[in-house]
mmCIF file of C-alpha atoms and ligand atoms in Angstrom:
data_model
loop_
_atom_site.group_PDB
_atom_site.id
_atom_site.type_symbol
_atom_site.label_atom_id
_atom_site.label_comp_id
_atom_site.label_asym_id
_atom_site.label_seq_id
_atom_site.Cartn_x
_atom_site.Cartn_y
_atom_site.Cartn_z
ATOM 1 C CA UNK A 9 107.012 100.706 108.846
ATOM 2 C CA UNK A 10 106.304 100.926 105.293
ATOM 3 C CA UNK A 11 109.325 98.112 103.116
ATOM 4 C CA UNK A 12 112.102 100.183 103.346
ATOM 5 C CA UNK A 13 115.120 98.096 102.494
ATOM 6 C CA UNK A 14 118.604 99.147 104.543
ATOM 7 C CA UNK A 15 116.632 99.209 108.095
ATOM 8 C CA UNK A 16 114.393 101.312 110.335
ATOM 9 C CA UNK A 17 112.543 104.179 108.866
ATOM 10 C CA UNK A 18 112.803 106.659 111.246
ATOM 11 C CA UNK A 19 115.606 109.129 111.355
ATOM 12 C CA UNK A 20 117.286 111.159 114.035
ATOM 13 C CA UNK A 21 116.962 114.268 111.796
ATOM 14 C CA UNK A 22 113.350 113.687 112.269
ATOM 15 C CA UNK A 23 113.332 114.022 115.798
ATOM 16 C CA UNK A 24 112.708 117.574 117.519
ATOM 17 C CA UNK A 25 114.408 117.444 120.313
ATOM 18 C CA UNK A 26 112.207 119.343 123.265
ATOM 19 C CA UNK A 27 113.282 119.897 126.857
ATOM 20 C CA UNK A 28 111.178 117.488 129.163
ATOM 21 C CA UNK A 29 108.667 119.109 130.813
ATOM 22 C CA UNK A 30 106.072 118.844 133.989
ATOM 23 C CA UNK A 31 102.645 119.821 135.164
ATOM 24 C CA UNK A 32 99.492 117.792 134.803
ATOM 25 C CA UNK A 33 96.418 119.047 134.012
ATOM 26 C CA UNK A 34 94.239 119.706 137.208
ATOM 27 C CA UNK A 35 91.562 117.832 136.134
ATOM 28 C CA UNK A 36 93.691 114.849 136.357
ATOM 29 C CA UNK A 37 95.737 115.268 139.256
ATOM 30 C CA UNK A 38 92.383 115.666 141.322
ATOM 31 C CA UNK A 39 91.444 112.236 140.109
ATOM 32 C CA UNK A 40 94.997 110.335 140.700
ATOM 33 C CA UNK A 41 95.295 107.426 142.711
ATOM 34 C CA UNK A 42 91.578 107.158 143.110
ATOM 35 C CA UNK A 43 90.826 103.594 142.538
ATOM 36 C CA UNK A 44 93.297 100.921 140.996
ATOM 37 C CA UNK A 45 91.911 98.285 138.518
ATOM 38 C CA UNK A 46 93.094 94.104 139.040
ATOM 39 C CA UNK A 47 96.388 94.754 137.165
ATOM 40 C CA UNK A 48 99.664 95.073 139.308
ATOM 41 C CA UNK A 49 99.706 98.944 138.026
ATOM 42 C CA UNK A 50 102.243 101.660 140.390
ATOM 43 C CA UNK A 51 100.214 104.689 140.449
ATOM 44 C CA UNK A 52 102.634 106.522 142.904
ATOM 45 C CA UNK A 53 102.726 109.940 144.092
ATOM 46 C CA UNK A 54 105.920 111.118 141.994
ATOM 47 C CA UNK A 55 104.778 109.594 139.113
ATOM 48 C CA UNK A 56 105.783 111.241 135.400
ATOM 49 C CA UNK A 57 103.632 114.502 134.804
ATOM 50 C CA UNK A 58 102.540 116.079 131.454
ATOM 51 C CA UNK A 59 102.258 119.693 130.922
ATOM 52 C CA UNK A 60 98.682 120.637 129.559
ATOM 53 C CA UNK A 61 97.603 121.019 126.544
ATOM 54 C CA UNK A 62 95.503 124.765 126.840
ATOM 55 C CA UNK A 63 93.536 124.613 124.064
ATOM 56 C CA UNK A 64 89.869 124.202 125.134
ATOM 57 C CA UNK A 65 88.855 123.156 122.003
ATOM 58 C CA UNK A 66 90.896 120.197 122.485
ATOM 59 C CA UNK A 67 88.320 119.428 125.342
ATOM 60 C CA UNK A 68 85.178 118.459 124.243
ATOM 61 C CA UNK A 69 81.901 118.422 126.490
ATOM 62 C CA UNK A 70 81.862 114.349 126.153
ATOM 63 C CA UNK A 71 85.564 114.273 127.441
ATOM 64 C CA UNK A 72 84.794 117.066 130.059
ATOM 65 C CA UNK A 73 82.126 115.184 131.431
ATOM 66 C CA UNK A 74 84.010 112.361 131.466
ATOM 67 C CA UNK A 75 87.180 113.986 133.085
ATOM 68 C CA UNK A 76 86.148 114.331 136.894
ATOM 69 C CA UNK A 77 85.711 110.903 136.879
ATOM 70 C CA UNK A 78 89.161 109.766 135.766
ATOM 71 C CA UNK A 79 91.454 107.073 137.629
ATOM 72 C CA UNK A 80 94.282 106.783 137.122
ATOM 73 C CA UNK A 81 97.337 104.469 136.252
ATOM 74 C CA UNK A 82 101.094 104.505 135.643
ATOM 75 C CA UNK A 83 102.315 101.341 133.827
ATOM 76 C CA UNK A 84 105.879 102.773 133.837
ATOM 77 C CA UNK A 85 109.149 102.683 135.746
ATOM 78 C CA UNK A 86 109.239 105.311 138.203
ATOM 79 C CA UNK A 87 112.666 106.166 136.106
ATOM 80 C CA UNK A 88 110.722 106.829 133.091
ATOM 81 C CA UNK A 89 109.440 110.587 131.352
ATOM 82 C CA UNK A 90 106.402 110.774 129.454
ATOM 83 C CA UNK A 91 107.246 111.938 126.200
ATOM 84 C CA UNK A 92 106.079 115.479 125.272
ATOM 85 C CA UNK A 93 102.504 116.217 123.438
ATOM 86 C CA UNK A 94 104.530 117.688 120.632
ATOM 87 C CA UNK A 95 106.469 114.234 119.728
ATOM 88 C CA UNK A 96 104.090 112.482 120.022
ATOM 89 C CA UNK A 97 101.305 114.213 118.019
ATOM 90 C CA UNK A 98 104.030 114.988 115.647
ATOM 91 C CA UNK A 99 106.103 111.770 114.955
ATOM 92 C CA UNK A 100 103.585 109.334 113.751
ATOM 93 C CA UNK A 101 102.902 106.717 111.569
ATOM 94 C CA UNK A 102 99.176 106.429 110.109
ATOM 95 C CA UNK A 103 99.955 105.047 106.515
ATOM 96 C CA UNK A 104 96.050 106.259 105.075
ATOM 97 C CA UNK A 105 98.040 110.047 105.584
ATOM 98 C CA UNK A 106 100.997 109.057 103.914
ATOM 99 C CA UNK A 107 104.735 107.345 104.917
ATOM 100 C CA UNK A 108 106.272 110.330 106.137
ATOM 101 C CA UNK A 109 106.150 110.593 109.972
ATOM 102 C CA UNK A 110 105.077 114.365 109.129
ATOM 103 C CA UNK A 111 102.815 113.503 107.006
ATOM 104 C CA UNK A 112 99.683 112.339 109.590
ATOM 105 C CA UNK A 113 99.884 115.864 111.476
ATOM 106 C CA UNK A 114 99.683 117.377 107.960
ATOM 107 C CA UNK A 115 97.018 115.819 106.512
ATOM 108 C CA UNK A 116 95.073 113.435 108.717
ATOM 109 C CA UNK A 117 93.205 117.164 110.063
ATOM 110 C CA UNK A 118 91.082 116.399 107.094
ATOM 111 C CA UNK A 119 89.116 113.221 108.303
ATOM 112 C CA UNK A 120 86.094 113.856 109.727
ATOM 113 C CA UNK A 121 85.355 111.868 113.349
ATOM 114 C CA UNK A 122 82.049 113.372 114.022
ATOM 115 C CA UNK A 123 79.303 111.636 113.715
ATOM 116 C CA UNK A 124 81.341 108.590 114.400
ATOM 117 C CA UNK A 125 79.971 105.201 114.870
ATOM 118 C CA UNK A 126 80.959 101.453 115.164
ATOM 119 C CA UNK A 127 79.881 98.381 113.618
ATOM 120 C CA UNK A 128 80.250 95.692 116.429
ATOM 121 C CA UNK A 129 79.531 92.022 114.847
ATOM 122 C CA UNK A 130 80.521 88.364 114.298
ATOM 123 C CA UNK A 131 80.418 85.854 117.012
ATOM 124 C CA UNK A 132 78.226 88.203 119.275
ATOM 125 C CA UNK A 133 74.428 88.316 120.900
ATOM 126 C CA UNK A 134 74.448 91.797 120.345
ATOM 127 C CA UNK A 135 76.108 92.754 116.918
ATOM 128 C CA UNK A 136 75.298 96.607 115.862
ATOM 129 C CA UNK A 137 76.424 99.816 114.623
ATOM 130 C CA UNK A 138 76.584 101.910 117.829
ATOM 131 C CA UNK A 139 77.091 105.972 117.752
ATOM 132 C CA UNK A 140 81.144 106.819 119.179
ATOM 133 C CA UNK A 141 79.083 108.203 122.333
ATOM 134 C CA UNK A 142 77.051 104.759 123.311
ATOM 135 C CA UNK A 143 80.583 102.747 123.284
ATOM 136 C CA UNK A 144 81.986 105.100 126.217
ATOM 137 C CA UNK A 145 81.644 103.582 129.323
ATOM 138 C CA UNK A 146 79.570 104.922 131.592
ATOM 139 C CA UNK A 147 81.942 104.728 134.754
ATOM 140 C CA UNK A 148 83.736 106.979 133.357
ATOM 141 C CA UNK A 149 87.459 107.151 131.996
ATOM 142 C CA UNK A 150 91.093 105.876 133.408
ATOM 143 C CA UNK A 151 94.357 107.144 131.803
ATOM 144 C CA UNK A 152 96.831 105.029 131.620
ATOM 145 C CA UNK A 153 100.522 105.749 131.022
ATOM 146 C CA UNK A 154 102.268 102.908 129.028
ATOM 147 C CA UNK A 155 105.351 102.085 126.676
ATOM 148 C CA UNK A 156 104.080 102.554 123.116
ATOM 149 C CA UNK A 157 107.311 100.408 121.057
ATOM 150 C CA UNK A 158 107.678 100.384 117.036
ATOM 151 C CA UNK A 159 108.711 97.570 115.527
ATOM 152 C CA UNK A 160 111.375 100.280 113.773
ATOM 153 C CA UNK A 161 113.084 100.557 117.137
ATOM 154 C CA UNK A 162 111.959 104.038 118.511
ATOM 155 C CA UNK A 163 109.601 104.299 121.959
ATOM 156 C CA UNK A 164 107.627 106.508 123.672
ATOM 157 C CA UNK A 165 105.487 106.940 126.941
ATOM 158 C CA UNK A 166 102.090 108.217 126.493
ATOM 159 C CA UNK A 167 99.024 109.266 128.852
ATOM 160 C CA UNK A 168 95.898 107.972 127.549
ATOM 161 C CA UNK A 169 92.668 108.070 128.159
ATOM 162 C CA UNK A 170 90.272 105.701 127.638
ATOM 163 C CA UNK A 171 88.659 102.393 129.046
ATOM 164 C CA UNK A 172 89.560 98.058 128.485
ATOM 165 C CA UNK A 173 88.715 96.739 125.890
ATOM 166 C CA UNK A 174 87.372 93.684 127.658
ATOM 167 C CA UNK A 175 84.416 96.240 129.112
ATOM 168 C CA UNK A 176 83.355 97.121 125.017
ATOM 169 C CA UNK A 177 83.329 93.049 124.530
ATOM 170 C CA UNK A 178 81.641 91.969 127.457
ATOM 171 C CA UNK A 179 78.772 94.565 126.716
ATOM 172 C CA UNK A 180 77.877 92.839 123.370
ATOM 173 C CA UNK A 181 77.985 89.244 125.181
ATOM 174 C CA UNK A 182 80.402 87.160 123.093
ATOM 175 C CA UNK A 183 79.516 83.403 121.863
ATOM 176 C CA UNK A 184 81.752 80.956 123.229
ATOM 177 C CA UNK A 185 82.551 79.937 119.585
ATOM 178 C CA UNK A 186 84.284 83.507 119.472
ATOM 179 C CA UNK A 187 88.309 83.414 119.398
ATOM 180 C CA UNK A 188 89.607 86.092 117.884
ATOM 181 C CA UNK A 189 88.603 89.606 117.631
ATOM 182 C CA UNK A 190 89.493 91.607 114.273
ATOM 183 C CA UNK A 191 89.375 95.422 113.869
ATOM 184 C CA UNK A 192 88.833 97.672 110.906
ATOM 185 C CA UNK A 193 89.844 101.371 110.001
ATOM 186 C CA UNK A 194 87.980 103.823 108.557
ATOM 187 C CA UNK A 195 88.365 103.772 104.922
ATOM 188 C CA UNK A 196 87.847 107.533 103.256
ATOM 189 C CA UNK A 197 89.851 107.623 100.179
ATOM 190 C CA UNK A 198 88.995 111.041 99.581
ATOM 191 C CA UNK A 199 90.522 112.573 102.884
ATOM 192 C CA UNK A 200 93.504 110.054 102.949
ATOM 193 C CA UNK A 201 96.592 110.812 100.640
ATOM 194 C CA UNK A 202 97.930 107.439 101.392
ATOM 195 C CA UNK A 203 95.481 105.713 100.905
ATOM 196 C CA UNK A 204 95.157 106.873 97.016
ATOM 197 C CA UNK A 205 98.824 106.648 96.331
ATOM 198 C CA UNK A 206 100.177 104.274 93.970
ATOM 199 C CA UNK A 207 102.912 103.840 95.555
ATOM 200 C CA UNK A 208 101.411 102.098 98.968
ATOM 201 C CA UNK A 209 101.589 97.900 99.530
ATOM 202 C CA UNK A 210 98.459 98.292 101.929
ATOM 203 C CA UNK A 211 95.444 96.765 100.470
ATOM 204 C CA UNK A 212 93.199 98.834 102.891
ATOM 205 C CA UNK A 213 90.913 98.924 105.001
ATOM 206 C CA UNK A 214 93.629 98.590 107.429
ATOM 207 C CA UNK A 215 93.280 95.624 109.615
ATOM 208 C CA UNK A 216 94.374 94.468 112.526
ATOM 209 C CA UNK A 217 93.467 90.921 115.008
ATOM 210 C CA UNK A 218 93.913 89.685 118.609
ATOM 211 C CA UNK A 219 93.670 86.216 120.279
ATOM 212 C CA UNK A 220 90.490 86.962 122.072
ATOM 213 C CA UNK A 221 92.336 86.282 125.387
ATOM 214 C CA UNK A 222 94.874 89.254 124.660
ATOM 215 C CA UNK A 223 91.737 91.334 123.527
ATOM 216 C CA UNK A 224 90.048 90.596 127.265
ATOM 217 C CA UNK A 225 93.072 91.030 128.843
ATOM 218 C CA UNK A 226 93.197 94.276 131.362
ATOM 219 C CA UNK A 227 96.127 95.950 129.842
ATOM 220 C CA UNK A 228 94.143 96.120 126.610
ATOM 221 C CA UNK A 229 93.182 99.722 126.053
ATOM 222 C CA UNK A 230 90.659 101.561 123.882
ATOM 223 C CA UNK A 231 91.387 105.606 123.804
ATOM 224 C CA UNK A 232 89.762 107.730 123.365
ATOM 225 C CA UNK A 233 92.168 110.943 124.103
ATOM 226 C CA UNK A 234 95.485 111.369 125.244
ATOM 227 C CA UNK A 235 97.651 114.167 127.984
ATOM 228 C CA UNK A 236 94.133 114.841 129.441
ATOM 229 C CA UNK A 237 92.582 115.709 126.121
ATOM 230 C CA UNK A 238 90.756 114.203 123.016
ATOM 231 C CA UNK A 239 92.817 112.103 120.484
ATOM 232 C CA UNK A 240 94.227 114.268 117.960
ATOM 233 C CA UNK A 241 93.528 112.455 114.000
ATOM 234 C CA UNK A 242 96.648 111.790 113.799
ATOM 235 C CA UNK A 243 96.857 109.520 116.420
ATOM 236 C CA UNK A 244 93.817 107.417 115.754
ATOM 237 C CA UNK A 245 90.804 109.414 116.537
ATOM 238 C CA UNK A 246 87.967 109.000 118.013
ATOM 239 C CA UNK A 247 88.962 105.523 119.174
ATOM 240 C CA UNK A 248 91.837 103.925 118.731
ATOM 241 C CA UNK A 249 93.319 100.216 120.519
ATOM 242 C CA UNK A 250 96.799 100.605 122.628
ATOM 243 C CA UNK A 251 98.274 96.960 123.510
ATOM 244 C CA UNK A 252 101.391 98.390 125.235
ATOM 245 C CA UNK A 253 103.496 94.615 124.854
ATOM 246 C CA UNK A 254 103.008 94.442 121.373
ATOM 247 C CA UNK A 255 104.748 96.468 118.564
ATOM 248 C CA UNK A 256 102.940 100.021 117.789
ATOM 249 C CA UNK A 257 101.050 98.389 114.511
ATOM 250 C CA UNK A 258 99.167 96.130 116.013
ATOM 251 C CA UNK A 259 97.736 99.320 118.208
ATOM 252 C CA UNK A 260 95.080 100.252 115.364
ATOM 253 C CA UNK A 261 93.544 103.786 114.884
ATOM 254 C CA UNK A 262 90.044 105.046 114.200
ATOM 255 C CA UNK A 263 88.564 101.935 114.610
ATOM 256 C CA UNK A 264 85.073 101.038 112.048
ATOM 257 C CA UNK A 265 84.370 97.801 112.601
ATOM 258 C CA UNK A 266 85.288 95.604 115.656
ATOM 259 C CA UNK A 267 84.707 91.607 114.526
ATOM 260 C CA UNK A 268 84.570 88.849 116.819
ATOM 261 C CA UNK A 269 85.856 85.772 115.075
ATOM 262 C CA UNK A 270 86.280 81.407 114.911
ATOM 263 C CA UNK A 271 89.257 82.541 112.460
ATOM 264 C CA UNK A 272 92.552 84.321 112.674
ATOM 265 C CA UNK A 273 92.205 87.184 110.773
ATOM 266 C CA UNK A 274 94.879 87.717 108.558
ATOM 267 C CA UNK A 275 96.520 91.626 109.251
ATOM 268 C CA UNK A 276 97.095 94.179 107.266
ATOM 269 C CA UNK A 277 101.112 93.555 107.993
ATOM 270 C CA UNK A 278 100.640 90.010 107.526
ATOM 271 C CA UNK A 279 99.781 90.420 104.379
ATOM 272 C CA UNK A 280 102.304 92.503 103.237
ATOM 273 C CA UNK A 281 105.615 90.973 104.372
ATOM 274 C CA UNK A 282 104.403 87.837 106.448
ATOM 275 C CA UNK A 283 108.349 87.160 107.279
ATOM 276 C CA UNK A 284 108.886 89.948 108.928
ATOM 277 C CA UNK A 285 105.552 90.531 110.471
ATOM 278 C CA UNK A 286 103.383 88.031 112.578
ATOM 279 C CA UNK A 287 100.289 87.873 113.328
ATOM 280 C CA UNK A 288 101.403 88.086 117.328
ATOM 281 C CA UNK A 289 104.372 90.963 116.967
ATOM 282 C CA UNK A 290 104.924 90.860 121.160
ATOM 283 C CA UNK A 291 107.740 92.963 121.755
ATOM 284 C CA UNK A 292 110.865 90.611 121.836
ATOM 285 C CA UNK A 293 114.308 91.553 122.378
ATOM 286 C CA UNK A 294 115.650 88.058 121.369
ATOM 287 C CA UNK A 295 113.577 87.728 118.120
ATOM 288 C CA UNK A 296 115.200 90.219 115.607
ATOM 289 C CA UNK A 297 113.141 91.627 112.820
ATOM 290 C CA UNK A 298 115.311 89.966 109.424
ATOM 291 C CA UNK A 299 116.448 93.013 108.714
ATOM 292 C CA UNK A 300 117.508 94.431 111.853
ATOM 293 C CA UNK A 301 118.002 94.103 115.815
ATOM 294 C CA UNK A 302 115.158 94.427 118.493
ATOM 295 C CA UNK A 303 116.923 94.335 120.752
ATOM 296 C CA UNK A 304 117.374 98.194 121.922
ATOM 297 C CA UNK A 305 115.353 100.861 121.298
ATOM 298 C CA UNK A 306 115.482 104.613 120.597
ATOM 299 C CA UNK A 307 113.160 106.432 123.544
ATOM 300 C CA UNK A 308 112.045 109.408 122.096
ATOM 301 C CA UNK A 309 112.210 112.685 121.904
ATOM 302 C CA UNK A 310 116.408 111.818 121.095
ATOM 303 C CA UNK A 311 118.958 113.839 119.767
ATOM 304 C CA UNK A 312 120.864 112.908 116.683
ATOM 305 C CA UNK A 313 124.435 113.663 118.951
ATOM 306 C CA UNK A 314 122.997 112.166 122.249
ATOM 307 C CA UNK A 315 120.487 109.610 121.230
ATOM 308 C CA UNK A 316 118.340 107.987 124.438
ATOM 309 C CA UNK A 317 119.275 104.191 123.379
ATOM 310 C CA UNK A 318 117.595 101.793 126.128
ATOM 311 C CA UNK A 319 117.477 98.022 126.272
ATOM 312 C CA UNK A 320 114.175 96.208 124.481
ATOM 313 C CA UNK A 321 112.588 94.364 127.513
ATOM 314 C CA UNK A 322 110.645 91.420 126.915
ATOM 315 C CA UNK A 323 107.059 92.443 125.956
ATOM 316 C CA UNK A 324 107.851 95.841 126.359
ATOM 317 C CA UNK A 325 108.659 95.267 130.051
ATOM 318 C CA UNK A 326 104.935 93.958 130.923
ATOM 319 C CA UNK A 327 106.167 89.931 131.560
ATOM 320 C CA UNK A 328 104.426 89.783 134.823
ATOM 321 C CA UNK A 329 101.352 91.171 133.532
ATOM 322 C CA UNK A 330 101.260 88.846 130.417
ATOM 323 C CA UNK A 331 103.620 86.053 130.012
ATOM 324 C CA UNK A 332 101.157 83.816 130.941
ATOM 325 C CA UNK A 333 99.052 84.404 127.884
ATOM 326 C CA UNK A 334 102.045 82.454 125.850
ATOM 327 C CA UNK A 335 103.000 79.978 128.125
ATOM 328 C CA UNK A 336 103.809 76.842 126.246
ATOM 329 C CA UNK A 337 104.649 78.761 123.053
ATOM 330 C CA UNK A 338 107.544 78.977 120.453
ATOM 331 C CA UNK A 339 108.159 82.433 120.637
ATOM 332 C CA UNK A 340 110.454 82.891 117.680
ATOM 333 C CA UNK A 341 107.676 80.563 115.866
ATOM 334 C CA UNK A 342 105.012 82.389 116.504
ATOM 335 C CA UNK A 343 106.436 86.127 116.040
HETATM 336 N N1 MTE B 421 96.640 102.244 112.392
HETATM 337 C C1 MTE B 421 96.294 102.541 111.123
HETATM 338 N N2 MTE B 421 95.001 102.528 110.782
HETATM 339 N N3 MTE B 421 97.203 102.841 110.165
HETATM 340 C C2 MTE B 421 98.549 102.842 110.450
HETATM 341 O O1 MTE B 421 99.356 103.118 109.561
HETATM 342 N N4 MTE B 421 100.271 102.476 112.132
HETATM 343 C C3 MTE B 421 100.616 101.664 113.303
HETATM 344 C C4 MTE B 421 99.681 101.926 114.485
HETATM 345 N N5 MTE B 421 98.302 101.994 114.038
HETATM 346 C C5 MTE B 421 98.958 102.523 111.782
HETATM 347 C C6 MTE B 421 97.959 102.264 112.744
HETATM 348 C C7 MTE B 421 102.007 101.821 113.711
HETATM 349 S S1 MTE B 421 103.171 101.164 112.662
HETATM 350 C C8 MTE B 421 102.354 102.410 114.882
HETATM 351 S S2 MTE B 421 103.964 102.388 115.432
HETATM 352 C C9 MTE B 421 101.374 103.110 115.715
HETATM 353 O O2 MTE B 421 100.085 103.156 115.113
HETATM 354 C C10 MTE B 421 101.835 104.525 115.942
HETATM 355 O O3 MTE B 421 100.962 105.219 116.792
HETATM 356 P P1 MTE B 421 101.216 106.762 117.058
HETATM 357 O O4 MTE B 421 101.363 107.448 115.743
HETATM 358 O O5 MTE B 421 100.041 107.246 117.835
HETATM 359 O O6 MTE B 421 102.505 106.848 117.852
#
């Protein structure tokens, strides 16, 4: 999503296309449809499937533990295929590793995310720097299966695992005076090729913001893993936000420092190109980016001779759930 004048950044040729695939992991089937949270999810019984992973290292004894307990959640259309491990893990954009969508799987390997910890502070009775382990919750972990959408027009469906955000908050009792929460990514120059390139328009630490209503809202996800196993780097580990209506970039990865605020924080993307990225970025099919369309999308995996083009629903087809956090606003205003 790096300034790439002409358009989009991603590339067909980019794309492996992989046959779509089926079997969840036992683990998680024995824990489907166990409990629902408040939100109107459809967890129903032919809902998408993901084939396992298989590599036990990929399993960790703090995600095994936390594994029987897992409840489950589709946020999709019954219609809908969750996009294979491979694509996912492999097509990804984590600027700190470089601009390439190759270039995360290559190199983010080398960050380390053990010990891990996270400095909570701001507008909070409890501010901190709390070990990875102490922010899981103790009721264990949902997965939940939502629309991840880039702002450069390519989607995919993901299983993650993880817990709401709103749970992390609440546990560190917020100050009424807090309205905005801002989060920070690790910063390790030495293990992150992007990060010490000339060439990059980030001034890091990468940062990202919510309204503190969007952060409490249930849809709001902190992962910790994904298809039934622990968060590859590349995709943000060990804790990374997903807030499935918005575009990808506000969905931070490996997550240092979680703010609560009286201020808008000003973003990372914000900073860069502020007409062409706001602070809000909900997924909009009527508000175009200036230099191209939002208004379909390229579901991945897709073939360069058969590309999967769908329709861009209004935040990322989650209205019901959230519309009501922007009643009253200018939408095109306040992109
Ligand atoms: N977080 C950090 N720290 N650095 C990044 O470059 N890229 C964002 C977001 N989070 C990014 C980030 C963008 S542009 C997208 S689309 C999603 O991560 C991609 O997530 P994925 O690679 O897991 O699909």
């Amino acid at each position: 999503m790096l300034i790439h004048l002409g358009g989009p950044s991603c590339r067909e040729s980019e794309v492996t296309p992989e046959s779509i695939y089926f079997r969840r992991r036992d683990l998680l089937r024995a824990g489907a449809g166990l409990a629902l949270g408040a939100i109107a999810a459809r967890a129903h019984a032919g809902a998408p499937s993901y084939e396992a992973d298989g590599r036990a290292a990929a399993v960790p004894p703090w995600l095994q533990a936390r594994l029987g307990s897992v409840r489950w959640q589709a946020v999709v259309a019954e219609n809908e295929s969750i996009t294979p491990f491979g694509d996912a893990s492999g097509y990804n954009n984590f600027y700190e590793f470089g601009p390439d969508k190759d270039d995360p799987a290559r190199h983010a390997g080398k960050m380390k995310t053990e010990p891990w910890s996270v400095v909570v502070d701001g507008e909070v009775g409890r501010p901190g720097r709390f070990a990875f382990e102490d922010l899981l919750p103790r009721r264990g972990l949902e997965e939940r299966i939502y629309r991840l959408r880039c702002v450069e027009a390519w989607s995919m469906v993901i299983p993650w695992l993880g817990f709401p955000l709103a749970e992390l908050i609440k546990r560190f009792e917020p100050l009424s005076s807090a309205r905005y929460v801002r989060f920070e990514t690790l910063l390790a120059p030495q293990d992150m090729p992007g990060v010490r390139s000339s060439f990059s328009l980030i001034d890091w630490p990468y940062v990202e913001g919510l309204r503190i209503d969007e952060a409490m809202h249930p849809l709001t996800f902190l992962a910790v893993g994904m298809y039934g196993r622990e968060l590859p780097n590349q995709n943000g580990a060990p804790l990374r936000l997903v807030v499935p209506w918005k575009y990808g970039f506000k969905s931070i990865k490996s997550i240092v420092r979680i703010s609560l605020e009286r201020d808008q924080p000003r973003t990372s993307w914000q900073s860069i190109a502020p007409s062409e990225y706001g602070f809000y970025a909900n997924v909009n099919p009527e508000v175009s980016h200036p230099r191209w369309s939002q208004a379909k999308e390229r579901r991945l995996p897709s073939g360069l001779f058969s590309p999967d083009i769908r329709e861009t629903r209004l935040f990322n087809g989650y209205e019901s759930e959230v519309a009501d956090l922007y009643r009253g606003m200018d939408l095109r205003r306040d992109y």
